Each structure stands twice: as structure tokens, then as C-alpha cells.
Short mmCIF file of C-alpha atoms in Angstrom, two decimals:
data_model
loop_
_atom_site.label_atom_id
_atom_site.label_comp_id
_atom_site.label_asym_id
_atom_site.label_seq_id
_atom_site.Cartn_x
_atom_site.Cartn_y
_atom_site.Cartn_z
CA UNK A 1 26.67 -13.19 3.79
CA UNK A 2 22.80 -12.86 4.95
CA UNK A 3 22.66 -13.75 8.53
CA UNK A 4 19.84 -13.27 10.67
CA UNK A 5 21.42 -12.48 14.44
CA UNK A 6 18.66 -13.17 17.84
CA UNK A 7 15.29 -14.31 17.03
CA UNK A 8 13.41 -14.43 13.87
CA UNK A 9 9.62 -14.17 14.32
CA UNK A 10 7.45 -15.09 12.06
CA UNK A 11 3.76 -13.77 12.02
CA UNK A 12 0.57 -13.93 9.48
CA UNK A 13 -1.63 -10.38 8.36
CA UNK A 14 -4.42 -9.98 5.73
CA UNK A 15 -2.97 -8.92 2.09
CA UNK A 16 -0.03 -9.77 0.31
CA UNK A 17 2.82 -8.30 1.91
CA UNK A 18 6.10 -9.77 2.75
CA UNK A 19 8.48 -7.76 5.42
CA UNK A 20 11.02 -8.53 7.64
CA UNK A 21 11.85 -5.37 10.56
CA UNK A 22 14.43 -5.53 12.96
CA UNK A 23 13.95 -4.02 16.49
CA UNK A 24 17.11 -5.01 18.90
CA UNK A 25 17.95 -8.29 18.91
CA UNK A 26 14.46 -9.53 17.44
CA UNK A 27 13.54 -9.96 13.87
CA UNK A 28 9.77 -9.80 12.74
CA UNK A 29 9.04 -11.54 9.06
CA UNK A 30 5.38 -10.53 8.51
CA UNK A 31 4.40 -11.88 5.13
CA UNK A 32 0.12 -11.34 3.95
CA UNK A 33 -2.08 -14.81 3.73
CA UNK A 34 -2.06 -13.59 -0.22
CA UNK A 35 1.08 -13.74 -0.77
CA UNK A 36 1.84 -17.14 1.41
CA UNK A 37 -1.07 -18.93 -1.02
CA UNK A 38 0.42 -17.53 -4.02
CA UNK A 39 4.16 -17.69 -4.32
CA UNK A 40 5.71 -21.21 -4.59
CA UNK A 41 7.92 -21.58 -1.40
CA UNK A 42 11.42 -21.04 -3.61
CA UNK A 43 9.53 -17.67 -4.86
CA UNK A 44 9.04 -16.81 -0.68
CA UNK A 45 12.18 -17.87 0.09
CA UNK A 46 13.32 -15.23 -2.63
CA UNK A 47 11.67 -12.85 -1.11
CA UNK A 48 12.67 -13.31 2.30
CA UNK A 49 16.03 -13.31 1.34
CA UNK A 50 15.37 -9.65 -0.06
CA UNK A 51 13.83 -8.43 2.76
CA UNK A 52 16.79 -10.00 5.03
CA UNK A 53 19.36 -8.06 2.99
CA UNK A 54 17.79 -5.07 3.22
CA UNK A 55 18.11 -5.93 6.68
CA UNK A 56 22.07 -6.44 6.76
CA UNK A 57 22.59 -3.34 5.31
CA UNK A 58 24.65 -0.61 6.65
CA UNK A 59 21.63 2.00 6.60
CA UNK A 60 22.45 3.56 9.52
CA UNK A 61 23.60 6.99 7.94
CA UNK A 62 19.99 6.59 6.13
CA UNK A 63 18.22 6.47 8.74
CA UNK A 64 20.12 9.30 10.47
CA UNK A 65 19.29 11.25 7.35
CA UNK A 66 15.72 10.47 7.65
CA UNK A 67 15.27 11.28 11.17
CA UNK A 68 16.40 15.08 10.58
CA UNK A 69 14.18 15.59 7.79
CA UNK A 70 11.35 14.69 10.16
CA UNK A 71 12.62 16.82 13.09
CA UNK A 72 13.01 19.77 10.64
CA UNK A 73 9.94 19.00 8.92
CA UNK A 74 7.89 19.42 12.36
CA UNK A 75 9.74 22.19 12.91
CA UNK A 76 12.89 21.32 14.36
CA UNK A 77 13.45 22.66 18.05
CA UNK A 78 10.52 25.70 18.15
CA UNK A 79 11.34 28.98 20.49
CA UNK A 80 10.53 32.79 20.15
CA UNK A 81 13.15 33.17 17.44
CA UNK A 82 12.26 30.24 15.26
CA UNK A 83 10.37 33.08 12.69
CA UNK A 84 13.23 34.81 12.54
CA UNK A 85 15.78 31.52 11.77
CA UNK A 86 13.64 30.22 9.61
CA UNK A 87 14.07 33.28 7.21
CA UNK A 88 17.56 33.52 7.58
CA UNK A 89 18.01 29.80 6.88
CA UNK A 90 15.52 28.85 4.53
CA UNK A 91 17.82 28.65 1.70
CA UNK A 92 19.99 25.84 3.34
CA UNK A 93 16.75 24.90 4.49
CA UNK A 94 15.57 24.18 0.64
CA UNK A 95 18.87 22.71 -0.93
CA UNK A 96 19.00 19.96 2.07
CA UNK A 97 15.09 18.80 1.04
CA UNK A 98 16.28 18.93 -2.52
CA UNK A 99 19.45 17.14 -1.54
CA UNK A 100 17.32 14.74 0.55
CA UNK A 101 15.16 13.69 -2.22
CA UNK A 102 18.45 12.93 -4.28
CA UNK A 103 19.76 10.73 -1.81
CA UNK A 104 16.55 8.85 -0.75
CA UNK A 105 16.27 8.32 -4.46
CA UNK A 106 19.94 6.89 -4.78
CA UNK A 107 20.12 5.12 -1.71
CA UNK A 108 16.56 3.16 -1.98
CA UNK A 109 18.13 2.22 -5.61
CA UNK A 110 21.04 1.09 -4.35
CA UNK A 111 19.21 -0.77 -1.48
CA UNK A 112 17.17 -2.40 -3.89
CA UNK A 113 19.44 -3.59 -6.44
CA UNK A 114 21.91 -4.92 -3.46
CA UNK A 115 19.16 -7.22 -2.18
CA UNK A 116 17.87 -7.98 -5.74
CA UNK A 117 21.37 -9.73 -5.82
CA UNK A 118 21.18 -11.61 -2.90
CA UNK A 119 17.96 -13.37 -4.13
CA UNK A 120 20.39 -14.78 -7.27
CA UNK A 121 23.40 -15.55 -5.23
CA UNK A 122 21.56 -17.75 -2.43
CA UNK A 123 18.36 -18.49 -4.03
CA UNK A 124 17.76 -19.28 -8.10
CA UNK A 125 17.48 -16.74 -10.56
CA UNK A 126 13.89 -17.97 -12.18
CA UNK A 127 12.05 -18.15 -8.97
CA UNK A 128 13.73 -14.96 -8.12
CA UNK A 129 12.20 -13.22 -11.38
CA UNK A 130 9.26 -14.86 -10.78
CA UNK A 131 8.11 -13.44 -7.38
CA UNK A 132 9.43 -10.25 -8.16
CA UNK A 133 6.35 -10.64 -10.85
CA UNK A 134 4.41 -12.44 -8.87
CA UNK A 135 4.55 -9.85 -5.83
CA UNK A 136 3.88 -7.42 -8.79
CA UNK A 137 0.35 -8.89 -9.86
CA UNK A 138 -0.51 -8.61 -5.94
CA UNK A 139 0.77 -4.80 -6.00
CA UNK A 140 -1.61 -4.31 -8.90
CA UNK A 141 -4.24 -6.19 -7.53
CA UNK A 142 -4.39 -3.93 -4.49
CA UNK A 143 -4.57 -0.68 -5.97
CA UNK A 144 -7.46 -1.70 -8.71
CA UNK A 145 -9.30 -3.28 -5.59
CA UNK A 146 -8.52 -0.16 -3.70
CA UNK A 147 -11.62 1.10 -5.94
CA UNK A 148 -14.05 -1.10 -5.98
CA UNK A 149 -17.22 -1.51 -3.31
CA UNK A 150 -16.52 -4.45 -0.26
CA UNK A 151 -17.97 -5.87 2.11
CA UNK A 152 -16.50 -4.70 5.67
CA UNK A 153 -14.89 -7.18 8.65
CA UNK A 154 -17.68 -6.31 11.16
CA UNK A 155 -20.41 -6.43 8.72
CA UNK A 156 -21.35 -9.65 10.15
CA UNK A 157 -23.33 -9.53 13.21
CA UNK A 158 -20.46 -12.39 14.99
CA UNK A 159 -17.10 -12.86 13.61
CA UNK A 160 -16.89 -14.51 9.95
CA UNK A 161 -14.77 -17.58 10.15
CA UNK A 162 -14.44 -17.35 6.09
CA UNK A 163 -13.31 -13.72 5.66
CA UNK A 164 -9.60 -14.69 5.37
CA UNK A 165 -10.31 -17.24 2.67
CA UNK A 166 -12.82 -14.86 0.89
CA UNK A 167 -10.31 -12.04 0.66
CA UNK A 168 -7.58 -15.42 -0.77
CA UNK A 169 -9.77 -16.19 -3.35
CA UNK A 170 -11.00 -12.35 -4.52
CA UNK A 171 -7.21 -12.27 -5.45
CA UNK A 172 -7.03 -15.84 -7.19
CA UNK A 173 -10.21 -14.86 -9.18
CA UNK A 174 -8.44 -11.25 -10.00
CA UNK A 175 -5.65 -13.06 -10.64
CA UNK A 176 -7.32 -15.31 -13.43
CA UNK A 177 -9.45 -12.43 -15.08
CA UNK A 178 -6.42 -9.80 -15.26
CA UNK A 179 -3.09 -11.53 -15.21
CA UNK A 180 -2.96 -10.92 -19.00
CA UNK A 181 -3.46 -6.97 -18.66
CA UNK A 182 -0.86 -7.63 -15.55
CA UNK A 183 1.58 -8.91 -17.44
CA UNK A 184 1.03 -5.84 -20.15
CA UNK A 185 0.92 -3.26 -17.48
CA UNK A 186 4.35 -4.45 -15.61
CA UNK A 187 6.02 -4.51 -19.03
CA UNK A 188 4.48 -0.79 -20.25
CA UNK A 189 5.68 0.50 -16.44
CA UNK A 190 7.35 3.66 -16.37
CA UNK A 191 9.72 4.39 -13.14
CA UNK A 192 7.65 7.90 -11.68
CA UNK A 193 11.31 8.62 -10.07
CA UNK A 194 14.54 8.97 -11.60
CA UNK A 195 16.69 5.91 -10.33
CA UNK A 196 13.60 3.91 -9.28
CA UNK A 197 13.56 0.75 -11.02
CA UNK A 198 10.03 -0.85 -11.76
CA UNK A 199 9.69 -4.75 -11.10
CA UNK A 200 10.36 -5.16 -15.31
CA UNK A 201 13.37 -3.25 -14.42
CA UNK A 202 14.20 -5.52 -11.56
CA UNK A 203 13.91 -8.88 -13.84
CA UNK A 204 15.23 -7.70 -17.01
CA UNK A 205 18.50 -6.87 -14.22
CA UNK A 206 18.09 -10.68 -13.18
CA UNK A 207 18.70 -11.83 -17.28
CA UNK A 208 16.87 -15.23 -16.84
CA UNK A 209 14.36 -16.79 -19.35
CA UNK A 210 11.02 -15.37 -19.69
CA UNK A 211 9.01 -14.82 -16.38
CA UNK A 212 5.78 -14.41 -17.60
CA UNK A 213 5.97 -18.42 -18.58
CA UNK A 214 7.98 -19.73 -16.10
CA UNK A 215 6.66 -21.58 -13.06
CA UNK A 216 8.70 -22.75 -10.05
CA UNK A 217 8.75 -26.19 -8.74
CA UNK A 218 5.78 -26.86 -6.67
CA UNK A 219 6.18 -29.60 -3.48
CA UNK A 220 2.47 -30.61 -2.72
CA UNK A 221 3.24 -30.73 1.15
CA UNK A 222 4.41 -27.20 1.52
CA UNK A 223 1.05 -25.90 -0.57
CA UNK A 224 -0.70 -28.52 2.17
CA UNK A 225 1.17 -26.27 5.15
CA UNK A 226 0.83 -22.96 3.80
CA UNK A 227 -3.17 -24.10 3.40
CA UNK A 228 -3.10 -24.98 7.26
CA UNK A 229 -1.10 -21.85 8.73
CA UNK A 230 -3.80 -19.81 6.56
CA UNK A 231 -6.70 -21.62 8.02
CA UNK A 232 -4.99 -21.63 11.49
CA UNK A 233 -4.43 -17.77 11.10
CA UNK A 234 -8.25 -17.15 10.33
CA UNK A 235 -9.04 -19.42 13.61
CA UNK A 236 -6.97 -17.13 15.59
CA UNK A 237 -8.32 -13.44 14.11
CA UNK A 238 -11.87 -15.21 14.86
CA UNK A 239 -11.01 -16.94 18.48
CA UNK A 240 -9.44 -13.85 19.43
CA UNK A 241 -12.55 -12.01 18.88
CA UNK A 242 -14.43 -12.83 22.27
CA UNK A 243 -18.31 -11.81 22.01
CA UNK A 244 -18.54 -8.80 23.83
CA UNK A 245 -15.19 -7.09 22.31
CA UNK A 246 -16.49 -8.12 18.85
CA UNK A 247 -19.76 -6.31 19.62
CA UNK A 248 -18.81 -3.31 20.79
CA UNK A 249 -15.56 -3.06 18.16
CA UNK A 250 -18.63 -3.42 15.33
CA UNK A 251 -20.99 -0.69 17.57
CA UNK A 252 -17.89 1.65 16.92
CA UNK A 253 -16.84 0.80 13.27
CA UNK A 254 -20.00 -0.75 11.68
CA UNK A 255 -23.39 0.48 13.52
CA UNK A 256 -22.30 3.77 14.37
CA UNK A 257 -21.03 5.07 11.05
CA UNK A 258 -23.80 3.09 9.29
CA UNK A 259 -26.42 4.99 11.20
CA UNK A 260 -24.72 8.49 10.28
CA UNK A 261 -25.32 7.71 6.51
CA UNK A 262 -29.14 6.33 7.26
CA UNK A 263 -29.53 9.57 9.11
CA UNK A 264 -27.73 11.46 6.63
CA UNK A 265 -30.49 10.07 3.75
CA UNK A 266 -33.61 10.51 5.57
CA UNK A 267 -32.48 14.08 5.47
CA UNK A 268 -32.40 13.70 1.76
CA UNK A 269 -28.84 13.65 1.75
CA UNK A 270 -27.88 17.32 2.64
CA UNK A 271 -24.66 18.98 1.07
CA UNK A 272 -22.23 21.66 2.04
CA UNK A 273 -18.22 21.97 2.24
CA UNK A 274 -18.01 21.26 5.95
CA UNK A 275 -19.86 17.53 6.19
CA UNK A 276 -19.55 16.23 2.68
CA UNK A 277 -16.03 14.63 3.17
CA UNK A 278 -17.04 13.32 6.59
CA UNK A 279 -19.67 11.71 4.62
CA UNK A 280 -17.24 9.69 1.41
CA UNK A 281 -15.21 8.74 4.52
CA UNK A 282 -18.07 7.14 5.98
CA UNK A 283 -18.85 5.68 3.01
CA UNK A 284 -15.74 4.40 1.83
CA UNK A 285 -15.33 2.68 5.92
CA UNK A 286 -18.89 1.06 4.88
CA UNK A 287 -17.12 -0.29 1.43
CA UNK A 288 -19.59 1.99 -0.43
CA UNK A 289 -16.43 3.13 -2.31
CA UNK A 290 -18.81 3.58 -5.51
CA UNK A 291 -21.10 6.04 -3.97
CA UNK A 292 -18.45 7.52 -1.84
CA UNK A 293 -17.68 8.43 -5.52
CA UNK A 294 -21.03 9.60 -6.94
CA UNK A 295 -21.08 11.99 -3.86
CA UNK A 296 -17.87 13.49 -5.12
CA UNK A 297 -19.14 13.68 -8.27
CA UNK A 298 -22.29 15.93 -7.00
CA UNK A 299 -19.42 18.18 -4.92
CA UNK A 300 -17.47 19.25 -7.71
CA UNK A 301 -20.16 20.00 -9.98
CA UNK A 302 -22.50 21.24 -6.99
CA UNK A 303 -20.05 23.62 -4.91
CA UNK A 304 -17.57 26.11 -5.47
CA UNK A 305 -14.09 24.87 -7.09
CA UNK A 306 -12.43 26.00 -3.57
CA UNK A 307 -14.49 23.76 -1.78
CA UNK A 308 -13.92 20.65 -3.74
CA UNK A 309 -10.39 20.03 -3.68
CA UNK A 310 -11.49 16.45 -1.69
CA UNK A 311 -13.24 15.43 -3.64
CA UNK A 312 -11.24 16.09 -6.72
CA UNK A 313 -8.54 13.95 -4.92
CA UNK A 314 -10.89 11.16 -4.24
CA UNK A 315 -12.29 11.22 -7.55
CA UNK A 316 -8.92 11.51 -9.12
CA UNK A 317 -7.36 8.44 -7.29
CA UNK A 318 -10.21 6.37 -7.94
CA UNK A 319 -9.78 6.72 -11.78
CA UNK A 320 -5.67 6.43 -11.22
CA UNK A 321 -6.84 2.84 -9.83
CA UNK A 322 -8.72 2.16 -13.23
CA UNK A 323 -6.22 3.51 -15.28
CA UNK A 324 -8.32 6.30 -16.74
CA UNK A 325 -6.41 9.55 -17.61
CA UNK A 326 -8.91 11.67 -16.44
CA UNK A 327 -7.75 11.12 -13.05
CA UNK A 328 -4.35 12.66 -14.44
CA UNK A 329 -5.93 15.44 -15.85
CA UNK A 330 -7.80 15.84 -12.28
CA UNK A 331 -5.06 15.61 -10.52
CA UNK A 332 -3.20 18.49 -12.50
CA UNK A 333 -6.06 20.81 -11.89
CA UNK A 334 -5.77 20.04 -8.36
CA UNK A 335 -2.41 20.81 -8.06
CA UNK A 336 -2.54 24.23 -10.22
CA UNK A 337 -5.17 25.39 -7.60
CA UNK A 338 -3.68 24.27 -4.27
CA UNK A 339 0.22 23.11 -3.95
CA UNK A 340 -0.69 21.77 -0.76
CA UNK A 341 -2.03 18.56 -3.18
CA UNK A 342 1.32 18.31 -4.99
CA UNK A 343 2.85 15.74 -2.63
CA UNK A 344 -0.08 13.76 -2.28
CA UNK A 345 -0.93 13.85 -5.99
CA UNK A 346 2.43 12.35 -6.44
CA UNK A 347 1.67 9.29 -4.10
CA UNK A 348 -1.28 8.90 -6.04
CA UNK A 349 0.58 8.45 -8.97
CA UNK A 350 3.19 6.17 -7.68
#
């Protein structure tokens, strides 16, 4: 039975997210103005149902589990003998991260599959497999974009009324121009972890008709709503923007780090290991994510192989999101020469 106990709040963000978190008696359902234009409202309700079983299950043993990996991971309770435990307990102290990847593994399976079930026995099976695709294209949409140059928030000199609709359509016009290649990529998908099931997984699991031509039943008045609480939302981001706050939240995040990189290039754009990723970060906060690139570029064939590994991450991620397999190559290098990049390499690839 999915029951929602207290109050359920409901609230609008930018992307194409759709969450539900439970603090105490209060539920929060945060779903992105992407996804709330896109799915039909039996594909939301899908997904809402999925995010409420997730809810209703008995994780509290998981999260138990995942609160001593963090305390151990910051180094548990330090004093003057912690050197000394540490050595005599690192063993244990490797089999239980070993043994913690296991179970994160199984359990966020299990999780998954448990809640992929209670979007067939309350909602319908097709709409089910659809926004599990649909939520896909959006997941696929966001890390190619992650890539590509934009245009930042507090570019404009007061706030823009149209950015929520401009960031709606970038995904509808995505979403005409690559949902072919989409559809290719979810079914090519291989799981990066063992017992992680990829969203073909998910709806091959849900045996309905074919997803990729199915649509759900549209009602025109909820697509007229879902049009008005988006439109409402981007009144609200802009109203609660009052003059002076907007000015001086663009001084910090706009004008300041713009002025860095002017100053930066009327010093004929100086290079060393100590400013250079300062620099991409700047750029890539300005939505200069292309020459945030180009600069990496210069790094790794400009300094020292020790003084690139930055760069070769950037770089490396960048191609990830445009599927080239030099990134993978990249990223193996990386790892060979620092461990440290093993983790994050990982995430990259995921």
C-alpha cells in the first residue's frame, strides 16, 4: 500500500527532476519545469508513485549503513591513537568498504525494482514504461548539454522573465533533433555496476508493448495547468528577485568573475599550474564551457603531465558527454597516474 502520512508539499525547480524526500512528518515532491511540460500527467503520476515507494520503504538499516561509512570515511572519532588503530584495523577497515559497495549495489537494486512495481500495480504499465523513457531522454539531455556553451541566469542586467521557458524549449528542440539517437543510446546502455539496471532494463522488466511508439492519453486541461504553474513558477523566481538583491547577486556571480577573465586576457592570457583551473572554472560559471575547454587543451600539451591532471578530467568528461572514446582513453591515463581520479573517473562514466 503507498500512503503518504502528514503533509505532502509540492514545489517547482529548473530541470527535469522528479523527487519526493521525507523529513518528519512532511513530504517534499520537487519535480523540474522539464519534466512537468514533458511527461503526460499518467507518465507523472508514474513517477510519483516511484518516488513515494521509495519513500515507504523500510530503509532504515540503509541509511544506518550509510551514515558509518561517512563517519569512518572522515575519520571516524580522531584522538592521539587514531595512527596507530588505523593500522591495526585497516583490514576490517577494507572488507566493510568492499562489503559496503556490495550492499549499496543490492539494496539500490532492490529499491528500484520494488518501486518499479508499484508504478504497474497502481498506475498502468504503458505510461509506466513510457516515463521511465521519457525521464531517460531528459537524463541524456542533461549530460550532452552539460557540454555545450550557455548563456548564464544573471547575464541579464534585470531579471529575465523568459529564462524558465527558454531552458523548456532548449529541451523540446533537443528533444526533436536527438530523440532518434535517444532511443538508440537507451537501448545500446550498458549497466556500469553489477546489479544496476539501466532504464531498457527497467521497461523490458515492465513487458508492455513497445515504448518507443507508445504515447499516453493526453487531457488538454492538465497540459493548460501544467503551462500555468510553469509560467507562475518563472513569475515567482523573477518577483522574488527584488532590484537591489538581483544586482548585487549578479556583481558576485556575473561582473566579478567576468572581469577576472577580461583581466586575465589583457594579460595575454598567462598560464601556469596554480591559476589555470581557477580560470576553466571561471569560464565554465560564464557558460564559456567551449573555451573552458580549449584552455585545457593548451594545459596538457603546454605543462608538465603532473600538472594537468584537471584538465585531463575536464577534457575527459566533456568528450564522455559527446560520446567520444577519447575521453575513455583520457580518463584511463588519468587514473594510471593518480588513483586519487579513480572515483571520480567512475562518476564520470556513470
Amino acid at each position: 500500500n503507498i500512503e503518504a502520512e502528514g503533509i505532502i508539499r509540492i514545489s517547482l525547480t529548473y530541470g527535469g527532476t522528479v523527487e519526493a524526500h521525507q523529513a518528519g512528518n512532511v513530504c517534499t515532491l520537487t519535480i523540474g519545469v522539464i519534466a512537468l511540460d514533458f511527461l503526460s500527467e499518467a507518465e507523472l503520476y508514474c513517477l510519483i508513485l516511484h518516488e513515494f515507494s521509495r519513500i515507504n520503504s523500510n530503509e532504515d538499516n540503509y541509511y544506518t549503513v550509510i551514515k558509518h561509512y561517512d563517519w569512518m570515511s572522515n575519520g571516524g572519532n580522531p584522538s592521539i591513537v587514531s595512527p596507530v588503530s588505523e593500522l591495526m584495523f585497516r583490514c576490517r577497515t577494507l572488507e566493510f568498504e568492499l562489503e559496503y559497495q556490495r550492499y549499496m549495489n543490492t539494496v539500490s537494486a532492490l529499491y528500484e525494482c520494488e518501486a518499479d512495481a508499484a508504478m504497474t500495480e497502481f498506475g498502468d504499465a504503458l505510461c509506466a514504461a513510457s516515463a521511465i523513457l521519457k525521464k531517460n531522454y531528459i537524463s541524456l539531455y542533461e549530460w550532452e548539454d552539460r557540454a555545450k556553451d550557455f548563456v548564464p541566469y544573471y547575464a541579464s542586467e534585470t531579471p529575465n522573465p523568459g529564462f524558465v521557458a527558454e531552458t523548456v524549449d532548449s529541451f523540446r528542440k533537443a528533444f526533436s533533433e536527438r530523440s532518434e539517437a535517444w532511443n538508440k543510446l537507451t537501448e545500446n546502455e550498458i549497466s556500469p555496476i553489477a546489479g544496476k539496471k539501466t532504464a531498457f532494463m527497467r521497461i523490458s522488466g515492465l513487458r508492455t508493448s513497445d515504448p518507443f511508439e507508445s504515447e499516453c492519453k493526453e487531457r488538454e486541461e492538465y497540459r493548460i495547468e501544467c503551462g500555468r504553474a510553469i509560467k507562475l513558477f518563472s513569475e515567482s523566481v523573477c518577483n522574488a528577485e527584488d532590484v537591489e538583491g538581483y544586482a548585487l547577486m549578479r556583481e558576485e556571480l556575473y561582473i566579478k568573475p567576468l572581469e577576472a577573465i577580461e583581466a586575465w586576457e589583457s594579460e595575454e592570457k598567462p598560464l601556469n599550474a596554480e591559476n589555470y583551473y581557477g580560470i576553466v572554472d571561471t569560464l565554465t560559471e560564464l557558460g564559456r564551457v567551449s573555451e573552458a575547454e580549449e584552455l585545457c587543451d593548451r594545459v596538457i600539451k603546454e605543462l608538465p603531465e603532473e600538472e594537468c591532471f584537471d584538465a585531463m578530467f575536464y577534457k575527459a568528461s566533456n568528450m564522455l558527454s559527446r560520446y567520444d572514446d577519447g575521453g575513455i582513453e583520457l580518463l584511463k591515463k588519468l587514473t594510471q597516474a593518480d588513483s586519487y581520479y579513480e572515483e571520480l573517473g567512475r562518476d564520470a562514466m556513470i
